[in-house]
PDB file of C-alpha atoms in Angstrom:
ATOM      1  CA  ALA A 792     109.143 105.328 -60.788  1.00 61.00           C
ATOM      2  CA  GLU A 793     109.854 105.130 -57.085  1.00 71.00           C
ATOM      3  CA  LYS A 794     111.507 108.234 -55.723  1.00 91.00           C
ATOM      4  CA  VAL A 795     112.770 106.695 -52.499  1.00 95.00           C
ATOM      5  CA  ILE A 796     114.248 103.222 -52.595  1.00 95.00           C
ATOM      6  CA  GLN A 797     115.289 100.997 -49.736  1.00 95.00           C
ATOM      7  CA  VAL A 798     116.811  97.978 -51.365  1.00 89.00           C
ATOM      8  CA  TRP A 799     116.729  95.635 -48.386  1.00 91.00           C
ATOM      9  CA  SER A 800     113.261  94.672 -47.214  1.00 91.00           C
ATOM     10  CA  THR A 801     114.626  92.768 -44.212  1.00 94.00           C
ATOM     11  CA  ALA A 802     117.780  92.725 -42.100  1.00 95.00           C
ATOM     12  CA  SER A 803     118.942  90.718 -39.119  1.00 95.00           C
ATOM     13  CA  ARG A 804     121.767  91.361 -36.664  1.00 95.00           C
ATOM     14  CA  GLN A 805     123.029  90.265 -33.285  1.00 95.00           C
ATOM     15  CA  GLU A 806     122.711  92.418 -30.203  1.00 95.00           C
ATOM     16  CA  GLY A 807     125.704  94.752 -29.824  1.00 96.00           C
ATOM     17  CA  GLU A 808     126.539  94.890 -33.524  1.00 96.00           C
ATOM     18  CA  GLU A 809     126.341  97.927 -35.768  1.00 96.00           C
ATOM     19  CA  LEU A 810     123.963  98.144 -38.725  1.00 96.00           C
ATOM     20  CA  THR A 811     123.813 100.307 -41.814  1.00 97.00           C
ATOM     21  CA  LEU A 812     120.493 100.769 -43.602  1.00 97.00           C
ATOM     22  CA  ASP A 813     120.719 102.189 -47.107  1.00 96.00           C
ATOM     23  CA  CYS A 814     118.345 104.506 -48.909  1.00 97.00           C
ATOM     24  CA  SER A 815     118.583 106.123 -52.330  1.00 97.00           C
ATOM     25  CA  TYR A 816     116.340 108.818 -53.685  1.00 97.00           C
ATOM     26  CA  GLU A 817     115.519 110.803 -56.780  1.00 95.00           C
ATOM     27  CA  THR A 818     114.959 114.530 -56.849  1.00 92.00           C
ATOM     28  CA  SER A 819     115.711 117.445 -59.111  1.00 89.00           C
ATOM     29  CA  GLN A 820     115.304 119.893 -56.254  1.00 88.00           C
ATOM     30  CA  VAL A 821     118.207 121.676 -54.615  1.00 87.00           C
ATOM     31  CA  LEU A 822     116.596 121.991 -51.211  1.00 88.00           C
ATOM     32  CA  TYR A 823     115.119 118.982 -49.512  1.00 91.00           C
ATOM     33  CA  HIS A 824     115.085 117.082 -46.246  1.00 92.00           C
ATOM     34  CA  LEU A 825     115.619 113.400 -45.670  1.00 95.00           C
ATOM     35  CA  PHE A 826     114.254 111.618 -42.644  1.00 95.00           C
ATOM     36  CA  TRP A 827     114.546 108.274 -40.971  1.00 96.00           C
ATOM     37  CA  TYR A 828     111.562 106.937 -39.066  1.00 96.00           C
ATOM     38  CA  LYS A 829     111.064 103.739 -37.105  1.00 95.00           C
ATOM     39  CA  HIS A 830     107.709 101.973 -37.196  1.00 91.00           C
ATOM     40  CA  LEU A 831     107.118 100.008 -34.035  1.00 86.00           C
ATOM     41  CA  LEU A 832     105.040  96.850 -33.729  1.00 79.00           C
ATOM     42  CA  SER A 833     102.651  98.882 -31.595  1.00 78.00           C
ATOM     43  CA  GLY A 834     101.906 100.985 -34.678  1.00 78.00           C
ATOM     44  CA  GLU A 835     103.760 104.068 -33.501  1.00 81.00           C
ATOM     45  CA  MET A 836     105.952 105.834 -36.045  1.00 88.00           C
ATOM     46  CA  VAL A 837     108.937 107.429 -34.338  1.00 91.00           C
ATOM     47  CA  PHE A 838     111.074 110.175 -35.867  1.00 92.00           C
ATOM     48  CA  LEU A 839     114.775 109.290 -35.585  1.00 95.00           C
ATOM     49  CA  ILE A 840     116.933 111.745 -37.468  1.00 94.00           C
ATOM     50  CA  ARG A 841     116.872 114.367 -40.219  1.00 93.00           C
ATOM     51  CA  GLN A 842     119.374 115.402 -42.880  1.00 94.00           C
ATOM     52  CA  THR A 843     118.985 118.687 -44.723  1.00 92.00           C
ATOM     53  CA  SER A 844     120.347 118.823 -48.258  1.00 93.00           C
ATOM     54  CA  SER A 845     122.217 122.062 -47.620  1.00 90.00           C
ATOM     55  CA  SER A 846     123.971 120.765 -44.528  1.00 88.00           C
ATOM     56  CA  THR A 847     127.429 119.221 -44.544  1.00 82.00           C
ATOM     57  CA  ALA A 848     127.243 118.321 -40.863  1.00 82.00           C
ATOM     58  CA  LYS A 849     127.345 114.643 -39.985  1.00 83.00           C
ATOM     59  CA  GLU A 850     123.998 114.294 -38.282  1.00 88.00           C
ATOM     60  CA  ARG A 851     123.866 112.206 -35.151  1.00 87.00           C
ATOM     61  CA  SER A 852     121.265 111.520 -32.498  1.00 89.00           C
ATOM     62  CA  GLY A 853     122.262 109.127 -29.754  1.00 94.00           C
ATOM     63  CA  ARG A 854     123.035 105.756 -31.342  1.00 95.00           C
ATOM     64  CA  TYR A 855     121.733 106.947 -34.710  1.00 96.00           C
ATOM     65  CA  SER A 856     123.901 108.663 -37.282  1.00 95.00           C
ATOM     66  CA  VAL A 857     123.693 109.160 -41.015  1.00 96.00           C
ATOM     67  CA  VAL A 858     126.062 109.034 -43.937  1.00 95.00           C
ATOM     68  CA  PHE A 859     124.839 111.495 -46.542  1.00 96.00           C
ATOM     69  CA  GLN A 860     126.297 111.231 -50.038  1.00 95.00           C
ATOM     70  CA  LYS A 861     124.518 114.025 -51.838  1.00 94.00           C
ATOM     71  CA  SER A 862     126.170 113.491 -55.204  1.00 94.00           C
ATOM     72  CA  LEU A 863     125.086 109.852 -55.160  1.00 95.00           C
ATOM     73  CA  LYS A 864     121.620 110.740 -53.817  1.00 96.00           C
ATOM     74  CA  SER A 865     122.133 108.309 -50.996  1.00 96.00           C
ATOM     75  CA  ILE A 866     121.556 108.447 -47.275  1.00 97.00           C
ATOM     76  CA  SER A 867     122.390 105.633 -44.893  1.00 97.00           C
ATOM     77  CA  LEU A 868     121.251 105.230 -41.318  1.00 97.00           C
ATOM     78  CA  ILE A 869     123.802 103.736 -38.948  1.00 97.00           C
ATOM     79  CA  ILE A 870     122.618 102.237 -35.682  1.00 97.00           C
ATOM     80  CA  SER A 871     125.378 101.392 -33.251  1.00 96.00           C
ATOM     81  CA  ALA A 872     125.350  98.967 -30.321  1.00 96.00           C
ATOM     82  CA  LEU A 873     122.150  97.267 -31.446  1.00 96.00           C
ATOM     83  CA  GLN A 874     119.607  96.363 -28.795  1.00 95.00           C
ATOM     84  CA  PRO A 875     116.569  94.068 -28.995  1.00 93.00           C
ATOM     85  CA  ASP A 876     114.323  97.171 -28.847  1.00 92.00           C
ATOM     86  CA  ASP A 877     115.807  98.299 -32.135  1.00 95.00           C
ATOM     87  CA  SER A 878     113.689  95.682 -33.864  1.00 94.00           C
ATOM     88  CA  GLY A 879     111.067  97.274 -36.074  1.00 93.00           C
ATOM     89  CA  LYS A 880     110.603  98.654 -39.549  1.00 94.00           C
ATOM     90  CA  TYR A 881     112.760 101.576 -40.644  1.00 97.00           C
ATOM     91  CA  PHE A 882     111.574 104.019 -43.249  1.00 96.00           C
ATOM     92  CA  CYS A 883     113.515 106.588 -45.199  1.00 96.00           C
ATOM     93  CA  ALA A 884     111.504 109.616 -46.382  1.00 95.00           C
ATOM     94  CA  LEU A 885     112.088 112.588 -48.661  1.00 93.00           C
ATOM     95  CA  TRP A 886     110.572 116.047 -48.406  1.00 90.00           C
ATOM     96  CA  GLU A 887     111.156 118.283 -51.409  1.00 84.00           C
ATOM     97  CA  LEU A 888     110.843 121.824 -50.149  1.00 75.00           C
ATOM     98  CA  ARG A 889     108.834 122.998 -53.120  1.00 69.00           C
ATOM     99  CA  TYR A 890     106.027 121.171 -51.314  1.00 59.00           C
ATOM    100  CA  ASN A 891     106.022 123.546 -48.396  1.00 58.00           C
ATOM    101  CA  GLN A 892     103.195 121.697 -46.712  1.00 67.00           C
ATOM    102  CA  GLY A 893     105.610 118.921 -45.952  1.00 66.00           C
ATOM    103  CA  LYS A 894     104.556 116.144 -48.284  1.00 79.00           C
ATOM    104  CA  LEU A 895     106.758 113.176 -47.429  1.00 87.00           C
ATOM    105  CA  ILE A 896     107.663 110.462 -49.892  1.00 90.00           C
ATOM    106  CA  PHE A 897     108.484 107.216 -48.134  1.00 92.00           C
ATOM    107  CA  GLY A 898     110.567 104.244 -49.132  1.00 94.00           C
ATOM    108  CA  GLN A 899     109.234 100.734 -48.762  1.00 93.00           C
ATOM    109  CA  GLY A 900     110.922 100.206 -45.425  1.00 94.00           C
ATOM    110  CA  THR A 901     113.432  97.706 -44.040  1.00 95.00           C
ATOM    111  CA  LYS A 902     112.287  95.325 -41.327  1.00 94.00           C
ATOM    112  CA  LEU A 903     115.017  94.814 -38.750  1.00 95.00           C
ATOM    113  CA  SER A 904     115.242  91.879 -36.370  1.00 94.00           C
ATOM    114  CA  ILE A 905     117.754  91.831 -33.521  1.00 94.00           C
ATOM    115  CA  LYS A 906     118.792  88.520 -32.048  1.00 87.00           C
ATOM    116  CA  PRO A 907     119.710  88.617 -28.361  1.00 81.00           C
TER     117      PRO A 907
ATOM    118  CA  GLY B  84     105.490 117.852 -25.572  1.00 75.00           C
ATOM    119  CA  GLY B  85     102.314 116.615 -27.084  1.00 85.00           C
ATOM    120  CA  ILE B  86     100.560 113.544 -28.313  1.00 91.00           C
ATOM    121  CA  ILE B  87      98.617 112.325 -31.299  1.00 94.00           C
ATOM    122  CA  THR B  88      95.765 109.919 -30.660  1.00 95.00           C
ATOM    123  CA  GLN B  89      93.954 107.866 -33.241  1.00 96.00           C
ATOM    124  CA  THR B  90      90.649 106.136 -32.735  1.00 96.00           C
ATOM    125  CA  PRO B  91      89.823 103.399 -33.047  1.00 96.00           C
ATOM    126  CA  LYS B  92      93.030 101.395 -32.835  1.00 93.00           C
ATOM    127  CA  PHE B  93      91.397  98.507 -34.705  1.00 94.00           C
ATOM    128  CA  LEU B  94      88.496  98.914 -37.114  1.00 95.00           C
ATOM    129  CA  ILE B  95      86.624  96.047 -38.692  1.00 93.00           C
ATOM    130  CA  GLY B  96      84.125  96.807 -41.407  1.00 93.00           C
ATOM    131  CA  GLN B  97      82.048  95.147 -44.075  1.00 93.00           C
ATOM    132  CA  GLU B  98      82.709  95.565 -47.765  1.00 94.00           C
ATOM    133  CA  GLY B  99      80.788  98.608 -49.017  1.00 94.00           C
ATOM    134  CA  GLN B 100      80.513 100.156 -45.578  1.00 95.00           C
ATOM    135  CA  LYS B 101      81.346 103.784 -44.836  1.00 96.00           C
ATOM    136  CA  LEU B 102      83.972 103.973 -42.107  1.00 96.00           C
ATOM    137  CA  THR B 103      85.429 106.933 -40.228  1.00 97.00           C
ATOM    138  CA  LEU B 104      88.848 107.177 -38.605  1.00 97.00           C
ATOM    139  CA  LYS B 105      89.631 109.983 -36.168  1.00 98.00           C
ATOM    140  CA  CYS B 106      92.829 111.752 -35.220  1.00 98.00           C
ATOM    141  CA  GLN B 107      93.471 114.301 -32.474  1.00 97.00           C
ATOM    142  CA  GLN B 108      96.674 116.212 -31.708  1.00 96.00           C
ATOM    143  CA  ASN B 109      97.495 118.545 -28.853  1.00 95.00           C
ATOM    144  CA  PHE B 110     100.740 119.910 -30.298  1.00 93.00           C
ATOM    145  CA  ASN B 111      98.788 122.881 -31.708  1.00 93.00           C
ATOM    146  CA  HIS B 112     100.302 121.994 -35.082  1.00 93.00           C
ATOM    147  CA  ASP B 113      98.919 123.639 -38.192  1.00 92.00           C
ATOM    148  CA  THR B 114      99.314 120.842 -40.709  1.00 93.00           C
ATOM    149  CA  MET B 115      97.879 117.377 -40.400  1.00 95.00           C
ATOM    150  CA  TYR B 116      98.191 114.343 -42.659  1.00 95.00           C
ATOM    151  CA  TRP B 117      96.603 110.970 -43.317  1.00 96.00           C
ATOM    152  CA  TYR B 118      98.780 108.196 -44.697  1.00 95.00           C
ATOM    153  CA  ARG B 119      98.047 104.631 -45.614  1.00 94.00           C
ATOM    154  CA  GLN B 120     100.569 101.875 -45.133  1.00 90.00           C
ATOM    155  CA  ASP B 121     100.169  98.572 -46.935  1.00 87.00           C
ATOM    156  CA  SER B 122     102.268  95.562 -46.072  1.00 80.00           C
ATOM    157  CA  GLY B 123     105.596  95.675 -47.881  1.00 76.00           C
ATOM    158  CA  LYS B 124     105.103  99.231 -49.063  1.00 81.00           C
ATOM    159  CA  GLY B 125     105.974 102.690 -47.886  1.00 83.00           C
ATOM    160  CA  LEU B 126     103.455 105.173 -46.571  1.00 90.00           C
ATOM    161  CA  ARG B 127     101.284 106.910 -49.136  1.00 92.00           C
ATOM    162  CA  LEU B 128      99.607 110.259 -48.577  1.00 92.00           C
ATOM    163  CA  ILE B 129      95.813 110.261 -48.735  1.00 95.00           C
ATOM    164  CA  TYR B 130      94.859 113.770 -47.598  1.00 96.00           C
ATOM    165  CA  TYR B 131      96.451 116.630 -45.757  1.00 94.00           C
ATOM    166  CA  SER B 132      95.286 119.902 -44.279  1.00 95.00           C
ATOM    167  CA  ILE B 133      97.362 123.003 -43.684  1.00 91.00           C
ATOM    168  CA  THR B 134      94.858 124.688 -41.400  1.00 92.00           C
ATOM    169  CA  GLU B 135      91.354 124.381 -40.009  1.00 93.00           C
ATOM    170  CA  ASN B 136      88.766 123.756 -42.764  1.00 92.00           C
ATOM    171  CA  ASP B 137      91.481 123.260 -45.376  1.00 93.00           C
ATOM    172  CA  LEU B 138      91.751 120.014 -47.354  1.00 95.00           C
ATOM    173  CA  GLN B 139      94.358 118.988 -49.905  1.00 93.00           C
ATOM    174  CA  LYS B 140      94.355 115.743 -51.858  1.00 93.00           C
ATOM    175  CA  GLY B 141      97.334 113.468 -51.688  1.00 91.00           C
ATOM    176  CA  ASP B 142      98.350 110.719 -54.078  1.00 88.00           C
ATOM    177  CA  LEU B 143      95.723 108.253 -52.880  1.00 92.00           C
ATOM    178  CA  SER B 144      92.626 110.363 -52.236  1.00 95.00           C
ATOM    179  CA  GLU B 145      90.172 108.462 -54.438  1.00 95.00           C
ATOM    180  CA  GLY B 146      87.700 106.555 -52.284  1.00 95.00           C
ATOM    181  CA  TYR B 147      88.316 108.750 -49.257  1.00 97.00           C
ATOM    182  CA  ASP B 148      86.936 111.948 -47.754  1.00 97.00           C
ATOM    183  CA  ALA B 149      88.489 114.022 -45.011  1.00 98.00           C
ATOM    184  CA  SER B 150      87.375 116.699 -42.597  1.00 97.00           C
ATOM    185  CA  ARG B 151      89.319 119.288 -40.573  1.00 97.00           C
ATOM    186  CA  GLU B 152      86.658 121.020 -38.530  1.00 90.00           C
ATOM    187  CA  LYS B 153      89.034 121.983 -35.741  1.00 95.00           C
ATOM    188  CA  LYS B 154      92.752 122.669 -35.693  1.00 95.00           C
ATOM    189  CA  SER B 155      93.282 119.768 -33.323  1.00 97.00           C
ATOM    190  CA  SER B 156      91.347 117.117 -35.207  1.00 97.00           C
ATOM    191  CA  PHE B 157      91.438 115.535 -38.638  1.00 98.00           C
ATOM    192  CA  SER B 158      89.036 112.779 -39.677  1.00 98.00           C
ATOM    193  CA  LEU B 159      89.298 110.377 -42.578  1.00 98.00           C
ATOM    194  CA  THR B 160      86.322 108.589 -44.091  1.00 97.00           C
ATOM    195  CA  VAL B 161      86.530 105.492 -46.247  1.00 96.00           C
ATOM    196  CA  THR B 162      83.503 106.089 -48.435  1.00 96.00           C
ATOM    197  CA  SER B 163      82.942 102.440 -49.436  1.00 94.00           C
ATOM    198  CA  ALA B 164      85.286  99.914 -47.876  1.00 93.00           C
ATOM    199  CA  GLN B 165      86.859  97.379 -50.212  1.00 91.00           C
ATOM    200  CA  LYS B 166      88.698  94.204 -49.332  1.00 85.00           C
ATOM    201  CA  ASN B 167      91.968  95.658 -50.601  1.00 74.00           C
ATOM    202  CA  GLU B 168      91.431  98.492 -48.133  1.00 73.00           C
ATOM    203  CA  MET B 169      93.073  96.455 -45.388  1.00 84.00           C
ATOM    204  CA  ALA B 170      95.982  98.510 -44.184  1.00 91.00           C
ATOM    205  CA  VAL B 171      97.281 100.642 -41.339  1.00 92.00           C
ATOM    206  CA  PHE B 172      96.205 104.276 -41.485  1.00 95.00           C
ATOM    207  CA  LEU B 173      98.587 106.730 -39.884  1.00 95.00           C
ATOM    208  CA  CYS B 174      97.814 110.296 -38.914  1.00 96.00           C
ATOM    209  CA  ALA B 175     100.606 112.853 -38.571  1.00 95.00           C
ATOM    210  CA  SER B 176     101.012 116.516 -37.735  1.00 94.00           C
ATOM    211  CA  ARG B 177     103.686 119.132 -38.249  1.00 91.00           C
ATOM    212  CA  ASP B 178     104.345 122.577 -36.931  1.00 87.00           C
ATOM    213  CA  ARG B 179     104.934 125.138 -39.676  1.00 80.00           C
ATOM    214  CA  GLY B 180     108.368 125.951 -38.314  1.00 76.00           C
ATOM    215  CA  LEU B 181     109.587 122.371 -38.274  1.00 78.00           C
ATOM    216  CA  ALA B 182     110.393 119.802 -40.893  1.00 79.00           C
ATOM    217  CA  GLU B 183     109.566 116.692 -38.890  1.00 87.00           C
ATOM    218  CA  GLN B 184     106.158 115.122 -38.910  1.00 90.00           C
ATOM    219  CA  PHE B 185     104.989 113.404 -35.754  1.00 92.00           C
ATOM    220  CA  PHE B 186     102.825 110.354 -36.091  1.00 93.00           C
ATOM    221  CA  GLY B 187      99.974 108.792 -34.208  1.00 94.00           C
ATOM    222  CA  PRO B 188      99.855 105.098 -33.287  1.00 92.00           C
ATOM    223  CA  GLY B 189      97.755 104.120 -36.293  1.00 93.00           C
ATOM    224  CA  THR B 190      94.404 102.511 -37.011  1.00 95.00           C
ATOM    225  CA  ARG B 191      94.471  99.009 -38.438  1.00 93.00           C
ATOM    226  CA  LEU B 192      91.573  98.478 -40.816  1.00 94.00           C
ATOM    227  CA  THR B 193      90.244  95.039 -41.704  1.00 92.00           C
ATOM    228  CA  VAL B 194      87.469  94.644 -44.261  1.00 92.00           C
ATOM    229  CA  LEU B 195      85.454  91.411 -44.169  1.00 88.00           C
TER     230      LEU B 195
END
């Protein structure tokens, strides 16, 4: 069974809008990290934001923020004021800390298109 | 800051051929990873290495070899390329004190 699920394979928005990308995950671990990455058309994979399971802080980095619902095993990425450069594929990833070498489990990704 | 480079950017091989992908990082990170990304799927871990000369199998190691002869470099070998091998191979590294992995630009493999 998939441990990290991104239900939407594609999404499309207008420039200036706000977007929420959803991700659900399965783990029996208490301590884990969740990450959002963006895969560019150039091939580069860019780290966006991290949520630690033990943190109650609302993580934010620039136009990126997350909504972490630990009891529902859900983490959403919110991108505000969308720009054409936000187009790309967004991946959610889980790191269970029992794997202290940092083995990431990725979702299938959501491809985002921004219309000018 | 640092950078991860992957060579080549595009790799075209024949079915049955042995192919090598290279990755270099100048972050001085201890752990390095090789992932494979297929269209419509998430990244899957092939091999990783927690230090020089260490190798650990990931979920997708069959059909691949890896080599970590130096801390800064991690090579992946496709032992016998198959047509379903066509994918993007991503290298990543991580410092032991950090959670985030940093990725290279990828190598796109096409098997004819």
